[in-house]
Amino acid sequence: MVTRRQLIAAATGVGSVGLLGYLLSRDDGATDTPTPDERRRPATPTQTETATEEGEAFVDRADVVDVREFGAVGDGETDDSGAITEAIRAAESGQTVFLPATDDSYLLSFDGTGGEAAIHLGRESDLSGITVLGERAEAGAQTLQVEPGSYDADTSNWALKLEATRVVRGLRFRNLTIDGARPPGDGAASLDGEESLTGVLLRRGDAGGGHDIAFENCLVRNCSASALRFEESGVTCRNVTARRAGRHGFNPVAGDTAVDPGFVGESIRSVHNDGTGIDHRRGTARLENVYTENNRSGNKWKHHVRRLEVRNHHSVGDRNRGWRSNHTGTDDVPDTQHIVLRNVLVEQPKISGIRVSGDNTEIACDFENIEVRQTEVQDSRAGIVFSRAAHTGTETRGRIVVVGTDNGGGVYVGSDAVMNVGTFDHFRNEEGPFIAESGELNFDKIENVDPGRNIFGTPGAASVGAFTGPLN
């Protein structure tokens, strides 16, 4: 096996030869300093188009940087981390860094010295206007595979680490699988499991947010810490899946307001993670077309969050609630949180389906078209819980459906919370349709009926996430 240390030792030579050959192949009269027109991002293959559909001419284009020119092999044995890093650092705005599909993976190896990033970007070069493109839009076609046991499990490490030393605009990662080689049978990171490898990290830096960075058609799996963590604003995940992380699937924690919303998730799937599927801790976020399943801590937002919008979300078997507010501190808390939950189906949750509880801040909640089914209530009161300074709008509108709650009621409203809803359908909730204790529940219409499953048309597992549909 070629180790990472050996490859880096030779990186200058390999990189220079590869880049020289690439530059000599250009016959378009390009100068060293691109003109404004040359800096415009070229059209790259969409999700339904692969680079090979353009034939071999694609890799010969002047705006394409082939990682093989920098020594990447993709044989599952040679450490390709240095070669891929050098190829991306060498790219200029408007260029595409191309990873051909391979039968085996692109191996990412570590030295084992601790605190390492296999692919470390952002300090040495400006990443604006660069697309990192895998050849085929399918799982495993271009897998960046962490070498098991090569990193120091007692320190933090990253498969892909982006340093926010400057504002980055127009950076795209597309058609990639990142596999963190999480040990088989590893426990949850917050309990007795390993917690040392994050898949993707945007590290907070001097930029202060305001980026335009997108991950499109990417699968991040088997990381012992979180799959994706973003500490500054301006990141979009579109057709992205987080699977089997030791901690969180999606972890947006940007507290800056340089871009609003600070994080956007469109067609995302987060499943089988041992923390939360989605853990929104700071700033603002908008999530549309979401599927989560079997995440040990469900999905949550923290007390630092200013606004969270969730539309079209289907939660299946998420333990510790499909959605919950998690207010555990008083520092940097907004006076009012604005939470939007529309077209949400929560099935088979533990504890309760949804809990909205303000504690030290007011929660203004747009709560419309919510369906909660087969809740196994544990240490809670109902399938849906509203309490402690939580309230909906003053108008009674939308629809709530609560079916099959065990050990609790359909809806609990307490501690001066107020819920206004247009239609309230309830069916077979063990302690009745609702419990209102020092809270207020208002509705225009209430019926003891099960209107049928998924009446709001939330997405299924196969319809969102990595490699599931065209990119806009």
Short mmCIF file of C-alpha atoms in Angstrom, two decimals:
data_model
loop_
_atom_site.label_atom_id
_atom_site.label_comp_id
_atom_site.label_asym_id
_atom_site.label_seq_id
_atom_site.Cartn_x
_atom_site.Cartn_y
_atom_site.Cartn_z
CA MET A 1 0.00 0.00 0.00
CA VAL A 2 1.18 3.52 -0.77
CA THR A 3 0.86 5.46 2.46
CA ARG A 4 -0.32 9.03 2.74
CA ARG A 5 3.06 10.11 4.12
CA GLN A 6 4.83 8.72 1.04
CA LEU A 7 2.37 10.37 -1.31
CA ILE A 8 2.61 13.78 0.35
CA ALA A 9 6.38 13.57 0.28
CA ALA A 10 6.16 13.29 -3.50
CA ALA A 11 3.12 15.52 -3.94
CA THR A 12 5.05 18.52 -5.23
CA GLY A 13 6.57 16.51 -8.05
CA VAL A 14 3.43 14.63 -8.96
CA GLY A 15 1.26 17.73 -8.70
CA SER A 16 3.62 19.85 -10.78
CA VAL A 17 3.90 17.32 -13.55
CA GLY A 18 0.15 16.76 -13.61
CA LEU A 19 -0.64 20.46 -13.67
CA LEU A 20 2.04 21.16 -16.30
CA GLY A 21 0.62 18.48 -18.55
CA TYR A 22 -2.84 19.90 -18.01
CA LEU A 23 -1.74 23.44 -18.84
CA LEU A 24 0.19 22.33 -21.94
CA SER A 25 -2.90 20.55 -23.22
CA ARG A 26 -4.76 23.87 -23.38
CA ASP A 27 -4.76 25.39 -26.86
CA ASP A 28 -7.47 28.01 -26.33
CA GLY A 29 -5.08 30.87 -25.79
CA ALA A 30 -5.99 31.25 -22.13
CA THR A 31 -3.82 33.57 -20.09
CA ASP A 32 -2.59 33.07 -16.54
CA THR A 33 -5.17 35.60 -15.31
CA PRO A 34 -8.67 34.59 -16.41
CA THR A 35 -10.95 37.29 -17.74
CA PRO A 36 -14.34 37.82 -16.03
CA ASP A 37 -16.05 35.77 -18.74
CA GLU A 38 -13.64 32.90 -18.20
CA ARG A 39 -14.47 32.90 -14.50
CA ARG A 40 -18.08 32.04 -15.17
CA ARG A 41 -18.89 28.51 -14.09
CA PRO A 42 -19.31 26.19 -17.11
CA ALA A 43 -22.21 23.84 -17.45
CA THR A 44 -21.46 20.58 -15.68
CA PRO A 45 -23.38 17.32 -16.05
CA THR A 46 -26.65 17.30 -14.12
CA GLN A 47 -27.87 14.49 -11.88
CA THR A 48 -29.42 12.70 -14.84
CA GLU A 49 -26.40 13.29 -17.07
CA THR A 50 -23.02 11.73 -16.45
CA ALA A 51 -19.71 13.03 -17.63
CA THR A 52 -19.23 9.93 -19.80
CA GLU A 53 -22.26 10.92 -21.86
CA GLU A 54 -20.06 13.64 -23.29
CA GLY A 55 -17.48 11.00 -24.16
CA GLU A 56 -13.74 11.22 -23.66
CA ALA A 57 -13.95 14.83 -24.83
CA PHE A 58 -15.15 15.80 -21.37
CA VAL A 59 -11.90 15.04 -19.56
CA ASP A 60 -9.94 16.77 -22.32
CA ARG A 61 -11.76 20.06 -21.86
CA ALA A 62 -9.65 22.98 -20.69
CA ASP A 63 -11.99 23.60 -17.77
CA VAL A 64 -11.67 20.04 -16.40
CA VAL A 65 -9.03 18.96 -13.87
CA ASP A 66 -8.73 15.14 -13.74
CA VAL A 67 -7.63 13.81 -10.34
CA ARG A 68 -5.68 11.07 -12.13
CA GLU A 69 -3.30 13.74 -13.41
CA PHE A 70 -2.31 14.29 -9.77
CA GLY A 71 -1.80 10.62 -9.00
CA ALA A 72 -5.23 9.45 -7.84
CA VAL A 73 -5.81 5.77 -8.66
CA GLY A 74 -9.10 4.62 -7.16
CA ASP A 75 -7.97 1.05 -6.61
CA GLY A 76 -8.98 0.80 -2.95
CA GLU A 77 -5.37 0.30 -1.87
CA THR A 78 -3.43 3.42 -2.81
CA ASP A 79 -3.96 6.46 -0.58
CA ASP A 80 -5.62 9.03 -2.86
CA SER A 81 -6.22 11.74 -0.27
CA GLY A 82 -3.15 13.81 -1.14
CA ALA A 83 -3.77 13.57 -4.89
CA ILE A 84 -7.41 14.64 -4.61
CA THR A 85 -6.48 17.49 -2.28
CA GLU A 86 -3.81 18.77 -4.65
CA ALA A 87 -6.16 18.57 -7.65
CA ILE A 88 -8.79 20.69 -5.90
CA ARG A 89 -6.23 23.20 -4.68
CA ALA A 90 -4.84 23.54 -8.20
CA ALA A 91 -8.25 24.22 -9.76
CA GLU A 92 -9.29 27.75 -10.67
CA SER A 93 -12.68 29.40 -10.64
CA GLY A 94 -14.82 28.00 -13.45
CA GLN A 95 -13.07 24.62 -13.50
CA THR A 96 -14.40 21.16 -12.66
CA VAL A 97 -12.33 18.68 -10.66
CA PHE A 98 -13.30 15.31 -12.09
CA LEU A 99 -13.32 11.96 -10.25
CA PRO A 100 -13.86 9.10 -12.73
CA ALA A 101 -16.04 6.21 -11.64
CA THR A 102 -13.97 3.26 -10.42
CA ASP A 103 -14.67 -0.36 -9.51
CA ASP A 104 -12.90 0.20 -6.19
CA SER A 105 -12.86 3.20 -3.89
CA TYR A 106 -10.63 6.24 -3.63
CA LEU A 107 -8.85 5.43 -0.37
CA LEU A 108 -8.45 8.16 2.24
CA SER A 109 -5.71 7.28 4.70
CA PHE A 110 -4.49 9.06 7.83
CA ASP A 111 -1.09 9.14 9.52
CA GLY A 112 -2.60 8.39 12.92
CA THR A 113 -1.09 11.51 14.50
CA GLY A 114 -4.49 12.90 15.55
CA GLY A 115 -6.50 15.96 14.52
CA GLU A 116 -6.14 15.13 10.82
CA ALA A 117 -8.20 15.89 7.73
CA ALA A 118 -7.87 13.51 4.79
CA ILE A 119 -8.93 16.27 2.37
CA HIS A 120 -8.13 19.69 3.87
CA LEU A 121 -9.21 22.75 1.88
CA GLY A 122 -9.64 26.49 2.21
CA ARG A 123 -6.33 27.75 3.58
CA GLU A 124 -4.05 27.43 0.57
CA SER A 125 -6.39 28.47 -2.26
CA ASP A 126 -9.69 30.16 -3.04
CA LEU A 127 -12.37 27.55 -3.68
CA SER A 128 -14.91 29.89 -5.29
CA GLY A 129 -16.39 28.77 -8.59
CA ILE A 130 -15.01 25.21 -8.39
CA THR A 131 -17.08 22.05 -8.94
CA VAL A 132 -15.87 18.71 -7.59
CA LEU A 133 -17.71 16.18 -9.74
CA GLY A 134 -18.00 12.42 -9.56
CA GLU A 135 -18.59 10.81 -12.93
CA ARG A 136 -21.82 8.95 -12.18
CA ALA A 137 -24.81 9.87 -10.06
CA GLU A 138 -25.12 6.63 -8.16
CA ALA A 139 -24.12 5.27 -4.77
CA GLY A 140 -20.61 3.87 -4.68
CA ALA A 141 -19.59 4.99 -8.17
CA GLN A 142 -17.06 7.41 -6.69
CA THR A 143 -16.55 6.45 -3.05
CA LEU A 144 -14.07 8.29 -0.87
CA GLN A 145 -13.36 5.48 1.59
CA VAL A 146 -11.62 6.15 4.88
CA GLU A 147 -9.03 3.47 5.62
CA PRO A 148 -10.20 1.65 8.77
CA GLY A 149 -7.92 2.09 11.75
CA SER A 150 -5.69 4.69 10.10
CA TYR A 151 -6.84 7.66 12.23
CA ASP A 152 -6.32 8.31 15.94
CA ALA A 153 -9.62 7.31 17.53
CA ASP A 154 -8.90 9.44 20.61
CA THR A 155 -8.90 12.75 18.68
CA SER A 156 -11.15 14.55 16.21
CA ASN A 157 -10.56 13.80 12.52
CA TRP A 158 -12.36 14.66 9.30
CA ALA A 159 -12.77 13.05 5.89
CA LEU A 160 -13.39 16.47 4.28
CA LYS A 161 -12.61 19.69 6.15
CA LEU A 162 -13.27 23.15 4.72
CA GLU A 163 -11.65 26.10 6.49
CA ALA A 164 -13.69 29.32 6.27
CA THR A 165 -10.70 31.63 5.92
CA ARG A 166 -12.53 33.62 3.22
CA VAL A 167 -16.04 33.76 1.80
CA VAL A 168 -16.52 31.00 -0.76
CA ARG A 169 -19.04 31.45 -3.56
CA GLY A 170 -20.03 28.85 -6.10
CA LEU A 171 -18.31 25.77 -4.63
CA ARG A 172 -20.06 22.51 -5.53
CA PHE A 173 -19.54 18.89 -4.51
CA ARG A 174 -21.56 16.53 -6.67
CA ASN A 175 -22.03 12.77 -7.12
CA LEU A 176 -19.86 11.60 -4.23
CA THR A 177 -20.05 8.93 -1.53
CA ILE A 178 -18.01 9.49 1.64
CA ASP A 179 -17.61 6.41 3.86
CA GLY A 180 -16.08 6.95 7.29
CA ALA A 181 -15.41 3.25 8.03
CA ARG A 182 -17.25 3.34 11.35
CA PRO A 183 -16.40 0.15 13.24
CA PRO A 184 -19.06 -2.59 13.09
CA GLY A 185 -21.15 -2.72 16.24
CA ASP A 186 -19.92 0.71 17.37
CA GLY A 187 -22.15 2.31 20.02
CA ALA A 188 -23.59 5.82 20.06
CA ALA A 189 -20.96 8.54 20.26
CA SER A 190 -22.63 10.13 23.29
CA LEU A 191 -22.54 6.83 25.17
CA ASP A 192 -19.74 4.28 24.83
CA GLY A 193 -19.05 4.54 21.10
CA GLU A 194 -16.18 6.05 19.18
CA GLU A 195 -16.52 9.77 18.41
CA SER A 196 -13.54 10.70 16.30
CA LEU A 197 -14.40 10.95 12.61
CA THR A 198 -16.70 13.57 11.04
CA GLY A 199 -17.58 13.15 7.37
CA VAL A 200 -17.82 16.80 6.25
CA LEU A 201 -16.99 19.91 8.29
CA LEU A 202 -17.19 23.60 7.39
CA ARG A 203 -15.08 25.08 10.19
CA ARG A 204 -15.93 28.52 11.52
CA GLY A 205 -13.26 31.06 10.53
CA ASP A 206 -12.50 34.65 9.56
CA ALA A 207 -15.06 34.67 6.74
CA GLY A 208 -17.97 35.06 9.14
CA GLY A 209 -20.44 33.22 6.91
CA GLY A 210 -22.24 34.29 3.75
CA HIS A 211 -20.98 31.44 1.58
CA ASP A 212 -22.50 29.74 -1.45
CA ILE A 213 -21.48 26.11 -0.98
CA ALA A 214 -23.60 23.18 -2.14
CA PHE A 215 -23.48 19.42 -1.75
CA GLU A 216 -25.58 17.73 -4.41
CA ASN A 217 -26.20 14.00 -4.84
CA CYS A 218 -23.90 13.05 -2.00
CA LEU A 219 -24.10 10.16 0.46
CA VAL A 220 -22.18 10.45 3.74
CA ARG A 221 -22.22 7.27 5.79
CA ASN A 222 -20.50 5.34 8.57
CA CYS A 223 -18.88 8.26 10.40
CA SER A 224 -18.30 7.75 14.14
CA ALA A 225 -19.05 11.43 14.87
CA SER A 226 -21.46 13.52 12.74
CA ALA A 227 -21.96 13.02 9.02
CA LEU A 228 -22.22 16.73 8.06
CA ARG A 229 -21.50 19.74 10.30
CA PHE A 230 -21.63 23.36 9.11
CA GLU A 231 -20.40 26.15 11.39
CA GLU A 232 -21.00 29.11 9.04
CA SER A 233 -23.98 30.18 6.95
CA GLY A 234 -24.44 29.66 3.26
CA VAL A 235 -24.56 25.88 2.79
CA THR A 236 -27.15 23.96 0.77
CA CYS A 237 -27.60 20.18 0.79
CA ARG A 238 -29.65 19.05 -2.18
CA ASN A 239 -30.35 15.33 -2.70
CA VAL A 240 -28.09 14.36 0.18
CA THR A 241 -28.26 11.36 2.54
CA ALA A 242 -26.67 10.96 5.97
CA ARG A 243 -26.58 7.37 7.17
CA ARG A 244 -25.31 5.57 10.28
CA ALA A 245 -23.40 8.35 11.98
CA GLY A 246 -22.29 7.87 15.57
CA ARG A 247 -23.68 11.28 16.40
CA HIS A 248 -25.81 13.52 14.11
CA GLY A 249 -26.76 13.22 10.46
CA PHE A 250 -27.15 16.92 9.58
CA ASN A 251 -25.70 19.37 12.12
CA PRO A 252 -26.07 23.04 11.04
CA VAL A 253 -24.66 25.24 13.82
CA ALA A 254 -24.01 28.58 12.08
CA GLY A 255 -24.82 31.44 14.41
CA ASP A 256 -24.05 34.23 11.94
CA THR A 257 -26.75 35.99 9.90
CA ALA A 258 -24.69 36.79 6.80
CA VAL A 259 -27.05 34.58 4.76
CA ASP A 260 -30.66 33.84 5.64
CA PRO A 261 -31.48 30.99 5.83
CA GLY A 262 -28.04 29.95 6.99
CA PHE A 263 -28.64 26.31 6.00
CA VAL A 264 -30.91 24.90 3.31
CA GLY A 265 -31.79 21.23 3.01
CA GLU A 266 -33.73 20.21 -0.08
CA SER A 267 -34.54 16.55 -0.65
CA ILE A 268 -32.52 15.18 2.26
CA ARG A 269 -32.63 11.83 4.04
CA SER A 270 -31.16 11.07 7.47
CA VAL A 271 -31.43 7.50 8.74
CA HIS A 272 -30.03 5.13 11.37
CA ASN A 273 -27.92 7.74 13.16
CA ASP A 274 -27.05 7.28 16.83
CA GLY A 275 -27.58 10.95 17.65
CA THR A 276 -30.22 13.03 15.91
CA GLY A 277 -31.16 12.83 12.27
CA ILE A 278 -31.22 16.65 12.14
CA ASP A 279 -29.72 18.74 14.95
CA HIS A 280 -30.26 22.46 14.26
CA ARG A 281 -28.37 24.38 16.93
CA ARG A 282 -27.99 28.01 15.84
CA GLY A 283 -29.14 30.60 13.33
CA THR A 284 -31.75 29.88 10.66
CA ALA A 285 -32.56 26.91 8.46
CA ARG A 286 -35.07 25.87 5.82
CA LEU A 287 -35.78 22.17 5.19
CA GLU A 288 -38.01 20.93 2.38
CA ASN A 289 -38.80 17.35 1.36
CA VAL A 290 -37.23 15.44 4.21
CA TYR A 291 -37.23 11.79 5.26
CA THR A 292 -35.83 10.59 8.60
CA GLU A 293 -35.92 7.13 10.13
CA ASN A 294 -34.62 5.30 13.20
CA ASN A 295 -32.50 8.11 14.59
CA ARG A 296 -31.78 7.47 18.26
CA SER A 297 -32.50 11.05 19.38
CA GLY A 298 -35.06 11.95 16.73
CA ASN A 299 -34.78 15.51 15.34
CA LYS A 300 -34.44 18.73 17.33
CA TRP A 301 -33.72 22.44 17.44
CA LYS A 302 -31.83 24.17 20.26
CA HIS A 303 -32.50 27.33 22.25
CA HIS A 304 -30.01 29.36 20.13
CA VAL A 305 -32.07 28.88 16.94
CA ARG A 306 -33.81 31.99 15.60
CA ARG A 307 -35.91 30.40 12.85
CA LEU A 308 -36.49 26.89 11.55
CA GLU A 309 -38.80 26.09 8.64
CA VAL A 310 -39.73 22.46 7.95
CA ARG A 311 -42.02 21.57 5.05
CA ASN A 312 -42.86 18.09 3.80
CA HIS A 313 -41.17 15.91 6.38
CA HIS A 314 -41.82 12.20 6.98
CA SER A 315 -40.42 10.74 10.21
CA VAL A 316 -40.54 6.97 10.82
CA GLY A 317 -39.48 5.33 14.07
CA ASP A 318 -37.40 8.28 15.24
CA ARG A 319 -36.82 7.73 18.93
CA ASN A 320 -37.12 10.65 21.33
CA ARG A 321 -39.68 12.40 19.11
CA GLY A 322 -40.00 13.26 15.44
CA TRP A 323 -39.35 16.94 16.33
CA ARG A 324 -38.60 18.57 19.66
CA SER A 325 -37.36 21.82 21.07
CA ASN A 326 -34.32 21.22 23.25
CA HIS A 327 -33.88 24.27 25.45
CA THR A 328 -31.08 23.58 27.89
CA GLY A 329 -29.44 26.99 28.41
CA THR A 330 -30.05 30.72 28.73
CA ASP A 331 -27.07 32.23 26.88
CA ASP A 332 -27.64 33.93 23.53
CA VAL A 333 -31.32 33.02 23.49
CA PRO A 334 -33.57 35.03 21.13
CA ASP A 335 -36.63 36.64 22.65
CA THR A 336 -38.78 34.73 20.17
CA GLN A 337 -38.09 31.65 18.10
CA HIS A 338 -40.01 31.32 14.83
CA ILE A 339 -40.74 27.70 13.98
CA VAL A 340 -42.63 26.51 10.90
CA LEU A 341 -43.88 22.91 10.78
CA ARG A 342 -46.06 22.25 7.73
CA ASN A 343 -47.03 18.96 6.12
CA VAL A 344 -45.32 16.74 8.66
CA LEU A 345 -46.01 13.03 9.30
CA VAL A 346 -44.48 11.40 12.38
CA GLU A 347 -44.97 7.63 12.69
CA GLN A 348 -44.04 5.27 15.54
CA PRO A 349 -42.10 7.76 17.65
CA LYS A 350 -40.93 7.15 21.20
CA ILE A 351 -41.76 9.55 24.08
CA SER A 352 -44.02 11.79 21.91
CA GLY A 353 -44.39 12.69 18.25
CA ILE A 354 -43.72 16.46 18.47
CA ARG A 355 -42.87 18.62 21.46
CA VAL A 356 -42.82 22.43 21.31
CA SER A 357 -41.77 23.92 24.64
CA GLY A 358 -40.31 27.39 25.07
CA ASP A 359 -38.69 27.38 28.52
CA ASN A 360 -36.63 30.61 28.47
CA THR A 361 -37.87 31.96 25.14
CA GLU A 362 -41.19 32.39 23.38
CA ILE A 363 -41.88 30.02 20.45
CA ALA A 364 -44.14 31.36 17.70
CA CYS A 365 -45.07 28.24 15.78
CA ASP A 366 -46.72 27.97 12.36
CA PHE A 367 -48.20 24.53 12.99
CA GLU A 368 -50.23 23.36 10.01
CA ASN A 369 -51.13 19.97 8.53
CA ILE A 370 -49.56 17.70 11.14
CA GLU A 371 -50.13 13.95 11.40
CA VAL A 372 -48.84 11.83 14.31
CA ARG A 373 -49.41 8.06 14.43
CA GLN A 374 -48.73 5.17 16.78
CA THR A 375 -46.92 7.10 19.49
CA GLU A 376 -45.57 5.03 22.36
CA VAL A 377 -45.66 7.74 25.03
CA GLN A 378 -42.82 7.53 27.54
CA ASP A 379 -42.23 10.23 30.17
CA SER A 380 -44.61 12.54 28.34
CA ARG A 381 -48.34 13.27 28.10
CA ALA A 382 -49.47 12.96 24.47
CA GLY A 383 -48.69 12.45 20.82
CA ILE A 384 -48.27 16.24 20.41
CA VAL A 385 -47.11 18.44 23.31
CA PHE A 386 -47.36 22.25 23.44
CA SER A 387 -46.17 23.99 26.59
CA ARG A 388 -44.19 26.85 28.17
CA ALA A 389 -44.70 29.98 26.06
CA ALA A 390 -45.38 28.11 22.83
CA HIS A 391 -48.22 29.34 20.65
CA THR A 392 -49.58 29.16 17.12
CA GLY A 393 -51.06 32.08 15.21
CA THR A 394 -54.28 33.69 16.31
CA GLU A 395 -56.32 32.18 13.46
CA THR A 396 -57.70 28.63 13.60
CA ARG A 397 -56.45 27.02 10.41
CA GLY A 398 -54.86 23.87 9.04
CA ARG A 399 -55.42 20.34 10.21
CA ILE A 400 -54.03 18.07 12.91
CA VAL A 401 -54.43 14.28 12.91
CA VAL A 402 -53.42 12.17 15.94
CA VAL A 403 -54.04 8.42 15.81
CA GLY A 404 -53.15 5.50 18.07
CA THR A 405 -51.41 7.11 21.03
CA ASP A 406 -50.51 4.61 23.78
CA ASN A 407 -50.19 5.78 27.40
CA GLY A 408 -51.31 9.33 26.61
CA GLY A 409 -53.74 11.66 24.92
CA GLY A 410 -53.77 12.94 21.38
CA VAL A 411 -52.69 16.53 22.18
CA TYR A 412 -51.43 18.08 25.41
CA VAL A 413 -51.50 21.87 25.87
CA GLY A 414 -50.12 23.20 29.15
CA SER A 415 -48.12 25.91 30.92
CA ASP A 416 -49.98 28.79 29.26
CA ALA A 417 -49.36 27.52 25.73
CA VAL A 418 -51.96 28.22 23.02
CA MET A 419 -52.77 26.02 20.01
CA ASN A 420 -55.27 27.16 17.37
CA VAL A 421 -56.21 24.69 14.63
CA GLY A 422 -58.92 24.49 12.00
CA THR A 423 -59.69 20.75 12.00
CA PHE A 424 -58.67 18.26 14.68
CA ASP A 425 -59.04 14.56 13.80
CA HIS A 426 -58.36 12.04 16.58
CA PHE A 427 -58.76 8.29 16.77
CA ARG A 428 -57.93 5.64 19.41
CA ASN A 429 -55.77 7.76 21.67
CA GLU A 430 -55.66 6.02 25.04
CA GLU A 431 -56.30 9.07 27.24
CA GLY A 432 -58.68 10.84 24.88
CA PRO A 433 -58.30 13.43 22.13
CA PHE A 434 -56.65 16.15 24.23
CA ILE A 435 -55.45 17.22 27.64
CA ALA A 436 -55.57 20.97 28.33
CA GLU A 437 -53.95 21.94 31.62
CA SER A 438 -53.32 25.67 32.12
CA GLY A 439 -53.10 25.87 28.32
CA GLU A 440 -55.58 26.67 25.56
CA LEU A 441 -56.66 24.51 22.62
CA ASN A 442 -59.04 26.06 20.06
CA PHE A 443 -60.44 24.40 16.95
CA ASP A 444 -63.23 24.97 14.44
CA LYS A 445 -64.00 21.28 13.96
CA ILE A 446 -63.20 18.07 15.85
CA GLU A 447 -63.93 14.53 14.66
CA ASN A 448 -63.34 11.07 16.07
CA VAL A 449 -62.08 9.58 12.81
CA ASP A 450 -58.96 8.20 11.15
CA PRO A 451 -58.82 9.97 7.76
CA GLY A 452 -56.13 7.64 6.41
CA ARG A 453 -52.37 7.55 6.51
CA ASN A 454 -50.17 10.29 5.03
CA ILE A 455 -53.01 12.54 3.96
CA PHE A 456 -50.60 15.44 3.45
CA GLY A 457 -48.42 13.56 0.95
CA THR A 458 -45.07 13.60 2.74
CA PRO A 459 -42.12 11.92 0.98
CA GLY A 460 -41.14 8.27 1.23
CA ALA A 461 -37.65 6.91 1.75
CA ALA A 462 -37.03 6.28 -1.94
CA SER A 463 -38.15 9.69 -3.14
CA VAL A 464 -35.61 11.98 -1.42
CA GLY A 465 -31.93 11.98 -0.60
CA ALA A 466 -28.87 11.06 -2.64
CA PHE A 467 -29.34 9.99 -6.26
CA THR A 468 -33.15 10.12 -6.21
CA GLY A 469 -34.07 12.79 -8.72
CA PRO A 470 -32.98 15.61 -11.02
CA LEU A 471 -31.22 18.66 -9.68
CA ASN A 472 -32.73 22.05 -10.36
#
